[in-house]
PDB file of C-alpha atoms in Angstrom:
ATOM      1  CA  MET A  16      -0.433  -0.277  15.017  1.00  0.00           C
ATOM      2  CA  THR A  17       2.585   1.954  15.317  1.00  0.00           C
ATOM      3  CA  GLU A  18       1.844   5.651  15.007  1.00  0.00           C
ATOM      4  CA  PHE A  19       3.922   7.413  12.400  1.00  0.00           C
ATOM      5  CA  PRO A  20       4.574  11.099  11.762  1.00  0.00           C
ATOM      6  CA  PRO A  21       2.233  13.162   9.610  1.00  0.00           C
ATOM      7  CA  SER A  22       2.237  12.388   5.903  1.00  0.00           C
ATOM      8  CA  ARG A  23       4.865  13.732   3.534  1.00  0.00           C
ATOM      9  CA  ARG A  24       7.661  14.170   6.082  1.00  0.00           C
ATOM     10  CA  SER A  25       9.418  11.232   4.469  1.00  0.00           C
ATOM     11  CA  GLY A  26       7.216  10.465   1.477  1.00  0.00           C
ATOM     12  CA  PRO A  27       6.920  11.758  -2.076  1.00  0.00           C
ATOM     13  CA  GLU A  28       7.676  15.365  -1.142  1.00  0.00           C
ATOM     14  CA  ARG A  29      11.297  14.325  -0.681  1.00  0.00           C
ATOM     15  CA  GLY A  30      11.780  15.498  -4.257  1.00  0.00           C
ATOM     16  CA  ALA A  31      11.021  12.405  -6.316  1.00  0.00           C
ATOM     17  CA  LEU A  32       8.955  13.004  -9.415  1.00  0.00           C
ATOM     18  CA  GLU A  33       5.347  11.853  -9.626  1.00  0.00           C
ATOM     19  CA  LEU A  34       5.016   9.438 -12.523  1.00  0.00           C
ATOM     20  CA  GLU A  35       2.233   9.044 -15.057  1.00  0.00           C
ATOM     21  CA  GLU A  36       1.917   6.326 -17.667  1.00  0.00           C
ATOM     22  CA  ALA A  37      -0.535   4.484 -19.869  1.00  0.00           C
ATOM     23  CA  GLU A  38      -3.286   2.578 -18.085  1.00  0.00           C
ATOM     24  CA  HIS A  39      -2.387  -0.929 -17.031  1.00  0.00           C
ATOM     25  CA  PRO A  40      -4.710  -3.528 -18.613  1.00  0.00           C
ATOM     26  CA  ARG A  41      -5.458  -5.081 -15.223  1.00  0.00           C
ATOM     27  CA  ALA A  42      -6.355  -1.688 -13.818  1.00  0.00           C
ATOM     28  CA  ARG A  43      -9.570  -1.700 -15.853  1.00  0.00           C
ATOM     29  CA  ASP A  44     -10.581  -4.955 -14.152  1.00  0.00           C
ATOM     30  CA  VAL A  45      -9.952  -3.494 -10.696  1.00  0.00           C
ATOM     31  CA  GLY A  46     -12.654  -0.894 -11.091  1.00  0.00           C
ATOM     32  CA  GLY A  47     -15.244  -3.169 -12.659  1.00  0.00           C
ATOM     33  CA  GLY A  48     -18.592  -3.761 -10.985  1.00  0.00           C
ATOM     34  CA  ALA A  49     -20.037  -2.117  -7.916  1.00  0.00           C
ATOM     35  CA  PRO A  50     -17.561  -0.877  -5.296  1.00  0.00           C
ATOM     36  CA  LEU A  51     -17.231  -2.985  -2.167  1.00  0.00           C
ATOM     37  CA  GLY A  52     -17.919  -0.055   0.141  1.00  0.00           C
ATOM     38  CA  THR A  53     -20.063   3.052   0.137  1.00  0.00           C
ATOM     39  CA  PRO A  54     -19.776   4.901  -3.201  1.00  0.00           C
ATOM     40  CA  ALA A  55     -17.277   7.719  -2.870  1.00  0.00           C
ATOM     41  CA  PRO A  56     -15.356  10.100  -5.113  1.00  0.00           C
ATOM     42  CA  ARG A  57     -12.311   8.562  -6.723  1.00  0.00           C
ATOM     43  CA  PRO A  58      -9.231   9.380  -4.612  1.00  0.00           C
ATOM     44  CA  ARG A  59      -6.105  11.044  -5.913  1.00  0.00           C
ATOM     45  CA  VAL A  60      -2.974   8.898  -5.723  1.00  0.00           C
ATOM     46  CA  ALA A  61       0.499  10.403  -6.099  1.00  0.00           C
ATOM     47  CA  ILE A  62       3.363   8.037  -6.847  1.00  0.00           C
ATOM     48  CA  ALA A  63       7.039   8.788  -6.321  1.00  0.00           C
ATOM     49  CA  CYS A  64       9.777   6.350  -7.313  1.00  0.00           C
ATOM     50  CA  GLU A  65      13.184   6.409  -5.624  1.00  0.00           C
ATOM     51  CA  ALA A  66      14.312   2.919  -6.684  1.00  0.00           C
ATOM     52  CA  THR A  67      14.550   2.684 -10.460  1.00  0.00           C
ATOM     53  CA  GLY A  68      14.018  -1.083 -10.379  1.00  0.00           C
ATOM     54  CA  TRP A  69      10.317  -0.440  -9.755  1.00  0.00           C
ATOM     55  CA  ARG A  70       9.994   0.933 -13.305  1.00  0.00           C
ATOM     56  CA  ARG A  71      10.597  -2.523 -14.766  1.00  0.00           C
ATOM     57  CA  ALA A  72       9.402  -4.658 -11.841  1.00  0.00           C
ATOM     58  CA  PHE A  73       6.279  -5.759 -13.746  1.00  0.00           C
ATOM     59  CA  PRO A  74       4.205  -4.330 -16.642  1.00  0.00           C
ATOM     60  CA  HIS A  75       2.948  -0.760 -16.079  1.00  0.00           C
ATOM     61  CA  PRO A  76       3.692  -0.741 -12.340  1.00  0.00           C
ATOM     62  CA  PHE A  77       2.693   2.846 -11.610  1.00  0.00           C
ATOM     63  CA  SER A  78      -0.753   2.848 -13.194  1.00  0.00           C
ATOM     64  CA  PHE A  79      -1.441  -0.588 -11.717  1.00  0.00           C
ATOM     65  CA  LEU A  80      -0.482   0.378  -8.168  1.00  0.00           C
ATOM     66  CA  ARG A  81      -2.318   3.692  -8.471  1.00  0.00           C
ATOM     67  CA  GLU A  82      -5.509   1.812  -9.354  1.00  0.00           C
ATOM     68  CA  VAL A  83      -4.982  -0.689  -6.545  1.00  0.00           C
ATOM     69  CA  ALA A  84      -4.685   2.165  -4.041  1.00  0.00           C
ATOM     70  CA  CYS A  85      -7.808   3.828  -5.437  1.00  0.00           C
ATOM     71  CA  GLN A  86      -9.845   0.659  -5.102  1.00  0.00           C
ATOM     72  CA  ALA A  87      -8.551   0.039  -1.583  1.00  0.00           C
ATOM     73  CA  VAL A  88      -9.823   3.464  -0.487  1.00  0.00           C
ATOM     74  CA  ILE A  89     -13.156   3.140  -2.276  1.00  0.00           C
ATOM     75  CA  GLY A  90     -13.739  -0.438  -1.162  1.00  0.00           C
ATOM     76  CA  SER A  91     -12.782   0.156   2.465  1.00  0.00           C
ATOM     77  CA  GLY A  92     -16.104   1.758   3.366  1.00  0.00           C
ATOM     78  CA  ARG A  93     -14.184   4.594   5.040  1.00  0.00           C
ATOM     79  CA  ALA A  94     -13.583   6.958   2.132  1.00  0.00           C
ATOM     80  CA  SER A  95     -14.772  10.548   2.465  1.00  0.00           C
ATOM     81  CA  PRO A  96     -18.365  10.590   1.165  1.00  0.00           C
ATOM     82  CA  THR A  97     -18.116  13.998  -0.516  1.00  0.00           C
ATOM     83  CA  GLY A  98     -14.536  15.239  -0.814  1.00  0.00           C
ATOM     84  CA  VAL A  99     -11.612  13.620  -2.617  1.00  0.00           C
ATOM     85  CA  ASP A 100      -9.140  11.758  -0.436  1.00  0.00           C
ATOM     86  CA  GLU A 101      -5.432  11.773  -1.273  1.00  0.00           C
ATOM     87  CA  VAL A 102      -2.865   8.983  -0.876  1.00  0.00           C
ATOM     88  CA  SER A 103       0.862   8.988  -1.612  1.00  0.00           C
ATOM     89  CA  LEU A 104       2.821   5.890  -2.589  1.00  0.00           C
ATOM     90  CA  LEU A 105       6.593   5.944  -2.256  1.00  0.00           C
ATOM     91  CA  LEU A 106       8.408   3.156  -4.111  1.00  0.00           C
ATOM     92  CA  THR A 107      11.839   2.723  -2.585  1.00  0.00           C
ATOM     93  CA  ASP A 108      14.484   0.121  -1.733  1.00  0.00           C
ATOM     94  CA  ASP A 109      15.526  -1.802   1.360  1.00  0.00           C
ATOM     95  CA  ALA A 110      18.172   0.732   2.380  1.00  0.00           C
ATOM     96  CA  HIS A 111      15.717   3.620   2.639  1.00  0.00           C
ATOM     97  CA  GLN A 112      13.033   1.399   4.174  1.00  0.00           C
ATOM     98  CA  ARG A 113      15.502   0.253   6.810  1.00  0.00           C
ATOM     99  CA  ASP A 114      16.251   3.865   7.706  1.00  0.00           C
ATOM    100  CA  LEU A 115      12.543   4.655   8.066  1.00  0.00           C
ATOM    101  CA  ASN A 116      11.860   1.501  10.059  1.00  0.00           C
ATOM    102  CA  SER A 117      14.729   2.296  12.388  1.00  0.00           C
ATOM    103  CA  GLN A 118      13.772   5.946  12.804  1.00  0.00           C
ATOM    104  CA  TRP A 119      10.051   5.509  13.437  1.00  0.00           C
ATOM    105  CA  ARG A 120       9.720   1.979  14.817  1.00  0.00           C
ATOM    106  CA  GLY A 121      13.111   1.343  16.386  1.00  0.00           C
ATOM    107  CA  ILE A 122      13.622  -1.751  14.224  1.00  0.00           C
ATOM    108  CA  ASP A 123      16.967  -1.771  12.431  1.00  0.00           C
ATOM    109  CA  SER A 124      15.956  -3.842   9.401  1.00  0.00           C
ATOM    110  CA  PRO A 125      14.010  -3.334   6.189  1.00  0.00           C
ATOM    111  CA  THR A 126      10.373  -4.359   5.873  1.00  0.00           C
ATOM    112  CA  ASN A 127       7.894  -4.780   3.032  1.00  0.00           C
ATOM    113  CA  VAL A 128       5.502  -1.896   3.678  1.00  0.00           C
ATOM    114  CA  LEU A 129       5.240   1.037   6.073  1.00  0.00           C
ATOM    115  CA  SER A 130       2.174   3.213   6.568  1.00  0.00           C
ATOM    116  CA  PHE A 131       2.369   6.855   7.652  1.00  0.00           C
ATOM    117  CA  PRO A 132      -1.187   7.966   8.534  1.00  0.00           C
ATOM    118  CA  ASP A 133      -2.125  11.626   8.414  1.00  0.00           C
ATOM    119  CA  GLY A 134      -5.852  12.369   8.200  1.00  0.00           C
ATOM    120  CA  SER A 135      -5.550  16.135   7.722  1.00  0.00           C
ATOM    121  CA  PRO A 136      -8.713  17.650   6.206  1.00  0.00           C
ATOM    122  CA  LEU A 137      -8.603  19.073   2.680  1.00  0.00           C
ATOM    123  CA  PRO A 138     -10.612  22.114   1.520  1.00  0.00           C
ATOM    124  CA  ASP A 139     -13.013  20.024  -0.580  1.00  0.00           C
ATOM    125  CA  GLY A 140     -13.984  17.789   2.341  1.00  0.00           C
ATOM    126  CA  GLY A 141     -11.547  14.998   1.590  1.00  0.00           C
ATOM    127  CA  ARG A 142      -8.542  14.018   3.677  1.00  0.00           C
ATOM    128  CA  LEU A 143      -4.819  13.671   3.199  1.00  0.00           C
ATOM    129  CA  LEU A 144      -4.773  10.017   4.213  1.00  0.00           C
ATOM    130  CA  GLY A 145      -0.987   9.638   4.349  1.00  0.00           C
ATOM    131  CA  ASP A 146       1.892   7.745   2.777  1.00  0.00           C
ATOM    132  CA  VAL A 147       2.468   4.080   1.989  1.00  0.00           C
ATOM    133  CA  VAL A 148       6.133   3.156   1.483  1.00  0.00           C
ATOM    134  CA  LEU A 149       7.117  -0.050  -0.338  1.00  0.00           C
ATOM    135  CA  ALA A 150      10.563  -1.691  -0.442  1.00  0.00           C
ATOM    136  CA  LEU A 151      11.301  -3.402  -3.752  1.00  0.00           C
ATOM    137  CA  ASP A 152      13.995  -5.795  -2.502  1.00  0.00           C
ATOM    138  CA  THR A 153      11.862  -7.193   0.313  1.00  0.00           C
ATOM    139  CA  CYS A 154       8.692  -7.374  -1.771  1.00  0.00           C
ATOM    140  CA  ARG A 155      10.555  -9.184  -4.553  1.00  0.00           C
ATOM    141  CA  ARG A 156      12.132 -11.679  -2.145  1.00  0.00           C
ATOM    142  CA  GLU A 157       8.825 -12.400  -0.408  1.00  0.00           C
ATOM    143  CA  ALA A 158       6.995 -12.879  -3.702  1.00  0.00           C
ATOM    144  CA  ARG A 159       9.599 -15.398  -4.793  1.00  0.00           C
ATOM    145  CA  GLU A 160       9.526 -17.256  -1.465  1.00  0.00           C
ATOM    146  CA  GLN A 161       5.727 -17.361  -1.445  1.00  0.00           C
ATOM    147  CA  GLY A 162       5.366 -18.415  -5.068  1.00  0.00           C
ATOM    148  CA  LYS A 163       3.460 -15.280  -6.079  1.00  0.00           C
ATOM    149  CA  SER A 164       3.944 -12.789  -8.853  1.00  0.00           C
ATOM    150  CA  LEU A 165       5.585  -9.556  -7.732  1.00  0.00           C
ATOM    151  CA  ALA A 166       2.587  -7.599  -9.053  1.00  0.00           C
ATOM    152  CA  ASP A 167       0.117  -9.592  -6.951  1.00  0.00           C
ATOM    153  CA  HIS A 168       2.241  -9.455  -3.818  1.00  0.00           C
ATOM    154  CA  THR A 169       2.849  -5.716  -4.173  1.00  0.00           C
ATOM    155  CA  ALA A 170      -0.878  -5.152  -4.704  1.00  0.00           C
ATOM    156  CA  HIS A 171      -1.494  -6.923  -1.400  1.00  0.00           C
ATOM    157  CA  MET A 172       1.061  -4.701   0.335  1.00  0.00           C
ATOM    158  CA  VAL A 173      -0.589  -1.570  -1.106  1.00  0.00           C
ATOM    159  CA  VAL A 174      -4.045  -2.684   0.013  1.00  0.00           C
ATOM    160  CA  HIS A 175      -2.731  -3.523   3.471  1.00  0.00           C
ATOM    161  CA  GLY A 176      -0.895  -0.208   3.781  1.00  0.00           C
ATOM    162  CA  VAL A 177      -3.859   1.864   2.589  1.00  0.00           C
ATOM    163  CA  LEU A 178      -6.195   0.127   5.035  1.00  0.00           C
ATOM    164  CA  HIS A 179      -3.811   1.107   7.833  1.00  0.00           C
ATOM    165  CA  LEU A 180      -4.086   4.734   6.689  1.00  0.00           C
ATOM    166  CA  LEU A 181      -7.853   4.393   7.054  1.00  0.00           C
ATOM    167  CA  GLY A 182      -7.631   3.110  10.629  1.00  0.00           C
ATOM    168  CA  PHE A 183      -7.733  -0.656  10.170  1.00  0.00           C
ATOM    169  CA  ASP A 184      -5.379  -2.656  12.358  1.00  0.00           C
ATOM    170  CA  HIS A 185      -4.378  -6.212  13.272  1.00  0.00           C
ATOM    171  CA  GLU A 186      -3.121  -5.930  16.840  1.00  0.00           C
ATOM    172  CA  GLU A 187      -6.096  -7.885  18.228  1.00  0.00           C
ATOM    173  CA  ALA A 188      -7.493 -11.103  16.781  1.00  0.00           C
ATOM    174  CA  GLU A 189     -10.957  -9.686  16.068  1.00  0.00           C
ATOM    175  CA  GLU A 190      -9.732  -6.592  14.261  1.00  0.00           C
ATOM    176  CA  ALA A 191      -7.130  -8.664  12.405  1.00  0.00           C
ATOM    177  CA  ALA A 192      -9.897 -10.931  11.112  1.00  0.00           C
ATOM    178  CA  VAL A 193     -11.857  -7.916   9.855  1.00  0.00           C
ATOM    179  CA  MET A 194      -8.835  -6.403   8.133  1.00  0.00           C
ATOM    180  CA  GLU A 195      -7.718  -9.685   6.584  1.00  0.00           C
ATOM    181  CA  SER A 196     -11.217 -10.437   5.278  1.00  0.00           C
ATOM    182  CA  LEU A 197     -11.433  -7.016   3.660  1.00  0.00           C
ATOM    183  CA  GLU A 198      -7.994  -7.433   2.079  1.00  0.00           C
ATOM    184  CA  VAL A 199      -9.071 -10.754   0.582  1.00  0.00           C
ATOM    185  CA  ARG A 200     -12.306  -9.271  -0.836  1.00  0.00           C
ATOM    186  CA  LEU A 201     -10.557  -6.255  -2.309  1.00  0.00           C
ATOM    187  CA  LEU A 202      -7.872  -8.386  -3.936  1.00  0.00           C
ATOM    188  CA  ALA A 203     -10.453 -10.851  -5.269  1.00  0.00           C
ATOM    189  CA  ALA A 204     -12.217  -7.953  -6.992  1.00  0.00           C
ATOM    190  CA  MET A 205      -8.926  -7.318  -8.794  1.00  0.00           C
ATOM    191  CA  GLY A 206      -8.539 -10.946  -9.830  1.00  0.00           C
ATOM    192  CA  ILE A 207      -5.826 -11.640  -7.237  1.00  0.00           C
ATOM    193  CA  ALA A 208      -5.868 -14.878  -5.234  1.00  0.00           C
ATOM    194  CA  ASP A 209      -6.348 -14.954  -1.483  1.00  0.00           C
ATOM    195  CA  PRO A 210      -2.835 -14.254  -0.115  1.00  0.00           C
ATOM    196  CA  TYR A 211      -3.689 -16.072   3.122  1.00  0.00           C
ATOM    197  CA  ALA A 212      -5.025 -19.233   1.474  1.00  0.00           C
ATOM    198  CA  GLU A 213      -3.625 -22.592   2.498  1.00  0.00           C
ATOM    199  CA  GLY A 214      -0.529 -23.381   0.481  1.00  0.00           C
ATOM    200  CA  LEU A 215       0.414 -19.717   0.072  1.00  0.00           C
ATOM    201  CA  ALA A 216       2.891 -18.415   2.607  1.00  0.00           C
ATOM    202  CA  ALA A 217       1.730 -15.298   4.424  1.00  0.00           C
ATOM    203  CA  PRO A 218       4.034 -12.292   4.739  1.00  0.00           C
ATOM    204  CA  ARG A 219       6.206 -12.155   7.832  1.00  0.00           C
ATOM    205  CA  GLY A 220       4.856 -10.777  11.068  1.00  0.00           C
ATOM    206  CA  GLU A 221       2.409 -13.327  12.547  1.00  0.00           C
ATOM    207  CA  GLY A 222       0.597 -13.852   9.270  1.00  0.00           C
ATOM    208  CA  GLN A 223       0.309 -10.167   8.439  1.00  0.00           C
ATOM    209  CA  PRO A 224       2.329  -7.755   6.298  1.00  0.00           C
ATOM    210  CA  GLU A 225       4.936  -5.859   8.267  1.00  0.00           C
ATOM    211  CA  SER A 226       3.403  -2.407   8.143  1.00  0.00           C
ATOM    212  CA  GLY A 227       3.620  -1.696  11.816  1.00  0.00           C
TER     213      GLY A 227
END
């Protein structure tokens, strides 16, 4: 896993406005039942949108992706047991994602998702987990190529990116199997099909999302 700079150097603090909206109907399903991991306080998720196309990408995108990120933290088994963790999602386009990928990974091309881990402690015992950056153009193209809805594919990218913030990785086969299995369980709890199932094309990057 590529190490990235501390959170917020290139994320939502760049000046984009955090967005709030009515709860997405699928978001209520995400939180249903017992959490997959150890019970933990609900994390705070800040969303910043730099590419306006995200606003109409699918119904209620911000509340939906906020809930997906929350459930990824809670279901990971690595959430802070007492304090409230914080995650930032930056919704951008291929041009900005290409700049970030070039700057921090030395790869001069856009990618679907980038994770910028932080881990700084917060006063209440939680942690500033970091930033997850999503590129609309790439996510939309991949969803179309893989025969998935954009909402489902983006949810997978958010789960994958958040798990990277929490220390999961896929550099070695054993750890990749653990991470992939957890992704599948988390998505299933949200009513989203296994993205690695036979007949569904996996994201680029040796069967894994390109988050570094």
